[in-house]
Tab-separated table of C-alpha atoms in Angstrom:
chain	number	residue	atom	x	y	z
A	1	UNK	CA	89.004	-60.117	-47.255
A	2	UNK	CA	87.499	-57.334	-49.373
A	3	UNK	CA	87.365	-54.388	-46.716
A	4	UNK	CA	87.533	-50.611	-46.258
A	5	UNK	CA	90.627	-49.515	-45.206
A	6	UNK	CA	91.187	-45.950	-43.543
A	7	UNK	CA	94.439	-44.365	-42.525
A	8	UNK	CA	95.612	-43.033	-39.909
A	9	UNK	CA	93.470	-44.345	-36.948
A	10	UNK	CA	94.492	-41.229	-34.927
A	11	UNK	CA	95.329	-37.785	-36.159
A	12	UNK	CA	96.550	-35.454	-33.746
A	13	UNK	CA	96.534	-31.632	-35.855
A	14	UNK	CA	97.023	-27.787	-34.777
A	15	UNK	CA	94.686	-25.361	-34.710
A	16	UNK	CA	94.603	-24.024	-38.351
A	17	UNK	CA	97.100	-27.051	-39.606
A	18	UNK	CA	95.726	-28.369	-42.824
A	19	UNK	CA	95.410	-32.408	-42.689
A	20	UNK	CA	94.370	-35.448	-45.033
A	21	UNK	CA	92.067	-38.207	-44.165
A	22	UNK	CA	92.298	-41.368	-46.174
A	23	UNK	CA	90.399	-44.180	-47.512
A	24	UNK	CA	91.183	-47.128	-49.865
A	25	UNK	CA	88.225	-49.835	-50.580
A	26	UNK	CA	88.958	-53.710	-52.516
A	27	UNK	CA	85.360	-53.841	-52.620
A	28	UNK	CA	85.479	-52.416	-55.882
A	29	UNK	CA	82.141	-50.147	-55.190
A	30	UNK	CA	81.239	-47.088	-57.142
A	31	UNK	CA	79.908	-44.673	-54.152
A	32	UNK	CA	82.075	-43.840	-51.544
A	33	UNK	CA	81.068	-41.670	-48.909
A	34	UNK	CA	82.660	-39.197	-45.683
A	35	UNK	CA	81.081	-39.130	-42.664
A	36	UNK	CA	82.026	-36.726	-39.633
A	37	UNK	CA	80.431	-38.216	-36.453
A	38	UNK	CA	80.789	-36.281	-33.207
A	39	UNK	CA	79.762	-37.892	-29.664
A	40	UNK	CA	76.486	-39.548	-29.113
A	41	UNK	CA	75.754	-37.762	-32.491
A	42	UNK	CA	74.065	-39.512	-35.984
A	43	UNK	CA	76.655	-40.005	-38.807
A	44	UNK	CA	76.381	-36.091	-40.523
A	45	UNK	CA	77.050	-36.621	-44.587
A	46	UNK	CA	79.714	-34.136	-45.678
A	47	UNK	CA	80.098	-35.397	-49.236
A	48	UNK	CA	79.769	-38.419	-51.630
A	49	UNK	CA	81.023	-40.066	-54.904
A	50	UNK	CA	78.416	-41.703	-57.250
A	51	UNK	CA	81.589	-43.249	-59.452
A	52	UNK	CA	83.376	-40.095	-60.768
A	53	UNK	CA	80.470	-37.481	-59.680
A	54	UNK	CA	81.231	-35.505	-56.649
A	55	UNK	CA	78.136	-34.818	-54.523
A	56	UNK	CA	78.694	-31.932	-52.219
A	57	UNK	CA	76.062	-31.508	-49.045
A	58	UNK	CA	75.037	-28.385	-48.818
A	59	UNK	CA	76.131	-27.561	-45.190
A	60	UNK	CA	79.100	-28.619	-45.338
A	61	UNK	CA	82.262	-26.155	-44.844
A	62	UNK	CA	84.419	-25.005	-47.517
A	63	UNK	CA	87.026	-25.689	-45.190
A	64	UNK	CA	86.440	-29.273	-46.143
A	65	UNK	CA	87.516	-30.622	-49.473
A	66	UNK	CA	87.384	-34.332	-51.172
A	67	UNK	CA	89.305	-35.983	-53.857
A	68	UNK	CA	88.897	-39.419	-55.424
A	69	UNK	CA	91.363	-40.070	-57.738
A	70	UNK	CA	90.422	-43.715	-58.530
A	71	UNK	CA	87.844	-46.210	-57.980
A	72	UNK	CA	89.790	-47.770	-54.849
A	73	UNK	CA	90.900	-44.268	-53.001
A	74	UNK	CA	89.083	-41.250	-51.558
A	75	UNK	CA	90.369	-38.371	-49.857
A	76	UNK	CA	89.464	-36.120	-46.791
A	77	UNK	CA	90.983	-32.497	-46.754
A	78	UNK	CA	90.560	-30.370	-43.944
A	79	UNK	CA	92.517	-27.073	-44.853
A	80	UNK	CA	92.143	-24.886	-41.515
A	81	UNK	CA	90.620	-27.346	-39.190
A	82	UNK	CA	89.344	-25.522	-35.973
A	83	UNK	CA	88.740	-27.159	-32.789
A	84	UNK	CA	85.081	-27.610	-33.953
A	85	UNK	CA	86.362	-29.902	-36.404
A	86	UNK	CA	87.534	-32.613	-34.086
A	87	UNK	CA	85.582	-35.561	-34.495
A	88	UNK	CA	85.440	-39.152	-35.682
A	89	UNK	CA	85.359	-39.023	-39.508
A	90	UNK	CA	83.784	-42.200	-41.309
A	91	UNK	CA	84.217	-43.640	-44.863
A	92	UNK	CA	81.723	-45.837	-46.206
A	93	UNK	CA	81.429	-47.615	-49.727
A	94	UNK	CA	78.534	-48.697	-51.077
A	95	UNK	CA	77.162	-50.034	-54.782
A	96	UNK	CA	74.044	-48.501	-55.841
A	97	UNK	CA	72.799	-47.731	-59.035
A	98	UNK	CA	72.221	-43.623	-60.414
A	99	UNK	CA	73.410	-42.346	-56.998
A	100	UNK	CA	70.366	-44.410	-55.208
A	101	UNK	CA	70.866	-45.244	-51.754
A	102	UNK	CA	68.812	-48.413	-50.908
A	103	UNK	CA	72.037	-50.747	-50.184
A	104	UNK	CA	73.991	-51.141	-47.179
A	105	UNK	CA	76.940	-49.461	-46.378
A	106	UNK	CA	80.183	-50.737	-45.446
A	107	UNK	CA	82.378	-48.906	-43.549
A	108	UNK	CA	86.186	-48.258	-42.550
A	109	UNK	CA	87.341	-48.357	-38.762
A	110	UNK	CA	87.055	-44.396	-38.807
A	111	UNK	CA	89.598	-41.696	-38.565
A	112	UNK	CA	89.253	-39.824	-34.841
A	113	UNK	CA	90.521	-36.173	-35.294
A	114	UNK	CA	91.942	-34.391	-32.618
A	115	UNK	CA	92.922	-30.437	-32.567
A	116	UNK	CA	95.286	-29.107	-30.260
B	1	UNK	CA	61.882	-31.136	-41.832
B	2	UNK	CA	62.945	-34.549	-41.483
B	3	UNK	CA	63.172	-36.217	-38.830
B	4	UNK	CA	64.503	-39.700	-36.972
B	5	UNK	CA	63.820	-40.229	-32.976
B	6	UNK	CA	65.259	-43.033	-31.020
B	7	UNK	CA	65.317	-42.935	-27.217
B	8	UNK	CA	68.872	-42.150	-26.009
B	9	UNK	CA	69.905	-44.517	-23.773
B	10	UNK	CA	68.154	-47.832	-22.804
B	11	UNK	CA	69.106	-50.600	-20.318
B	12	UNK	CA	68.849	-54.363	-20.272
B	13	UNK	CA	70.208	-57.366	-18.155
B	14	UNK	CA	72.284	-59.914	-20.246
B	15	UNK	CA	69.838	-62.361	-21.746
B	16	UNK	CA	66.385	-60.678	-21.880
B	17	UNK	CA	65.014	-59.124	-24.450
B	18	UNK	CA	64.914	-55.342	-25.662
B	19	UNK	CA	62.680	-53.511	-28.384
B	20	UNK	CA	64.554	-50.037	-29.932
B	21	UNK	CA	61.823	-47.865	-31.182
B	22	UNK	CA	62.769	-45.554	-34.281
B	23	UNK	CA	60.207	-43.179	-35.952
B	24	UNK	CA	60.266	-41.311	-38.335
B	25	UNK	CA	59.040	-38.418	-40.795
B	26	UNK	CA	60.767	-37.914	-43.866
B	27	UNK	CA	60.640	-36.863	-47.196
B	28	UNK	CA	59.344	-39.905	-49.306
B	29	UNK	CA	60.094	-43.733	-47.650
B	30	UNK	CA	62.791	-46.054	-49.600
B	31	UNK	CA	63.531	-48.453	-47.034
B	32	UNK	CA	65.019	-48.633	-43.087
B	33	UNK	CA	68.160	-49.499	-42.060
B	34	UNK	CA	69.243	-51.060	-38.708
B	35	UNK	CA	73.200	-50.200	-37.648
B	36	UNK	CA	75.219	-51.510	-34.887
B	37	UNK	CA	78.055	-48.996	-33.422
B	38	UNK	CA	80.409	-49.933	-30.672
B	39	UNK	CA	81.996	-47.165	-28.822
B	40	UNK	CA	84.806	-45.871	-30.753
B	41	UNK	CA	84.013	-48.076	-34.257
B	42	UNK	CA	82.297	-47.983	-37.080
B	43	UNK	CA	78.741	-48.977	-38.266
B	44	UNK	CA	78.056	-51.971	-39.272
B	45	UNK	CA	74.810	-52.985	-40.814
B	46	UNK	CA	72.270	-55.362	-39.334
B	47	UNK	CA	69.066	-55.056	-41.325
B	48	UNK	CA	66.824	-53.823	-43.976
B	49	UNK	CA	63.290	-53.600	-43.998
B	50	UNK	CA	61.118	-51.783	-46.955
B	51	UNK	CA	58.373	-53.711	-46.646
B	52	UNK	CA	55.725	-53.998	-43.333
B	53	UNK	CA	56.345	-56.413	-41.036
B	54	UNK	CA	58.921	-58.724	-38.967
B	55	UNK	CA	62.709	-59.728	-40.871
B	56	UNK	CA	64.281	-62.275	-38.315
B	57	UNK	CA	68.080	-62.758	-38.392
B	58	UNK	CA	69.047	-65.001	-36.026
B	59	UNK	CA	68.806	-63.425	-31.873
B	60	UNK	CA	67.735	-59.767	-33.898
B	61	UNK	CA	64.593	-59.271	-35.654
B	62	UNK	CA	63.320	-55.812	-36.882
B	63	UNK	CA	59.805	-54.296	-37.719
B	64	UNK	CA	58.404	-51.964	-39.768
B	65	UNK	CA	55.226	-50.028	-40.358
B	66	UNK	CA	55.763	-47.573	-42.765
B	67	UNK	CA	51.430	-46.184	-42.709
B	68	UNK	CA	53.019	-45.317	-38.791
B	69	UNK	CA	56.491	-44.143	-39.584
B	70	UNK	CA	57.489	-46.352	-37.183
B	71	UNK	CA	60.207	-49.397	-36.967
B	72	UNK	CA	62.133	-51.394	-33.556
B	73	UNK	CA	64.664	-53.402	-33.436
B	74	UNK	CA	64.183	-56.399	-31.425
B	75	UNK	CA	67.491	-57.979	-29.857
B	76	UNK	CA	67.014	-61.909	-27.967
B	77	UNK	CA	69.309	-63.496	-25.627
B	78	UNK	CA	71.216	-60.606	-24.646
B	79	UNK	CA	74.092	-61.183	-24.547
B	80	UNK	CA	77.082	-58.467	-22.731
B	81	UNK	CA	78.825	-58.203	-26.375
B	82	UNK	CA	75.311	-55.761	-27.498
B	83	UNK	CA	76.393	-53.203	-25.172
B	84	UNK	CA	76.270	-50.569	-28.583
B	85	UNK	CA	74.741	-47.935	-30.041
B	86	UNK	CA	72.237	-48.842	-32.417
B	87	UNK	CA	71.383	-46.229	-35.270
B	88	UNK	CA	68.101	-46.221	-37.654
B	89	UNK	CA	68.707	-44.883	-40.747
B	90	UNK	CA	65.705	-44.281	-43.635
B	91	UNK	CA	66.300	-43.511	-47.139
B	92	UNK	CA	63.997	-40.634	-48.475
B	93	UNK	CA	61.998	-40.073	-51.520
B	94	UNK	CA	65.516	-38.511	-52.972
B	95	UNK	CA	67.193	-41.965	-52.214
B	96	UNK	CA	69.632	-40.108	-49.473
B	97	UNK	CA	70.109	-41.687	-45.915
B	98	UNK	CA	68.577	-39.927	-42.986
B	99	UNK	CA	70.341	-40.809	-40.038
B	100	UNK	CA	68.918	-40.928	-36.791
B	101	UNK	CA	71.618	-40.487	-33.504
B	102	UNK	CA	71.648	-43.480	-32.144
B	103	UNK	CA	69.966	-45.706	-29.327
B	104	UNK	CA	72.954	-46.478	-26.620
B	105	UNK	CA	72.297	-49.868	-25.311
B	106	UNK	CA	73.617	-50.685	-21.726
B	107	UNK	CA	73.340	-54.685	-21.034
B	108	UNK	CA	74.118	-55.354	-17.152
B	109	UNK	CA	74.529	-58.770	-15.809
């Protein structure tokens, strides 16, 4: 089944311990999107890719980073994640056309942070 | 600003029905989406409305009047399984999803 895959389930990090999030898609869509989703809190948009353009939101940290080296992966850095940081993160995928968001999303299980 | 309310928390007894109201304001109107979360998951999506009026899929339906900013989410049968969150989400005149926090549905028997 064509799905969106996120590794790990659980990361446990330190206090200032850099970490990677992951995401691989077979849906083969051209935006992929992170999430970071706290408690009881709406889905907050840290950054997306509209195929090879990187689309940064302008609140988010510096202290997070993305990558996508390919069509199927996406990566979450956190380089000095502080306890503020924990939190579920979300990727989503979606196929929309010049960066337009008017399809659904489809999105992985979710990465929950914790920081000790 | 913009800006997506939802009531917090609602209850419901296993199968009734329940309306979840979502308004909005936002920058420009693109469409609404309807998103079911169970605790500790992800979203997944339930419906799409960009156009007035009722889209029925199967025991959920969902409204929309966009001259009132205003949409529900209209869940039959209720069944234990809905105990979720349910998130409205509208796309602005910039084509970005606003996300609203979530309704947090408790179904009792």
């Amino acid at each position: 089944d064509a799905m969106v895959i996120q590794n790990p389930r659980y990361q446990v990090t330190q206090f200032g311990k850099p970490v990677t999030l992951s995401c691989s898609q077979t849906l083969n869509h051209n935006v992929m999107y992170w999430y970071q989703q706290k408690s009881s809190q709406a889905p907050k948009l840290l950054f997306h890719y509209y195929d090879k353009d990187f689309n940064n939101e302008a609140d988010t940290p510096d202290n997070f980073q993305s990558r996508r080296p390919n069509t199927s992966f996406c990566f979450l850095d956190i380089r000095s994640p502080g306890l503020g940081d924990a939190a579920m993160y979300l990727c989503a995928t979606s196929r929309d056309l010049e960066g337009r968001s008017y399809n659904e999303q489809f999105f992985g299980p979710g990465t929950r942070l914790t920081v000790l | 600003g913009q800006n997506i309310d939802q009531p917090t928390e609602m209850t419901a007894t296993e199968g009734a029905i329940v309306q979840i109201n979502c308004t909005y304001q936002t920058s420009g109107f693109n469409g609404l989406f309807w998103y079911q979360q169970h605790a500790g998951e992800a979203p997944t999506f339930l419906s799409y409305n960009v156009l007035d009026g009722l889209e029925e899929k199967g025991r959920f339906s969902s409204f929309l009047s966009r001259s009132k900013g205003y949409s529900y989410l209209l869940l039959k049968e209720l069944q234990m399984k809905d105990s979720a969150s349910y998130l409205c989400a509208v796309v602005d005149s910039n084509y970005q999803l606003i996300w609203g926090a979530g309704t947090k549905l408790i179904i009792k028997p």
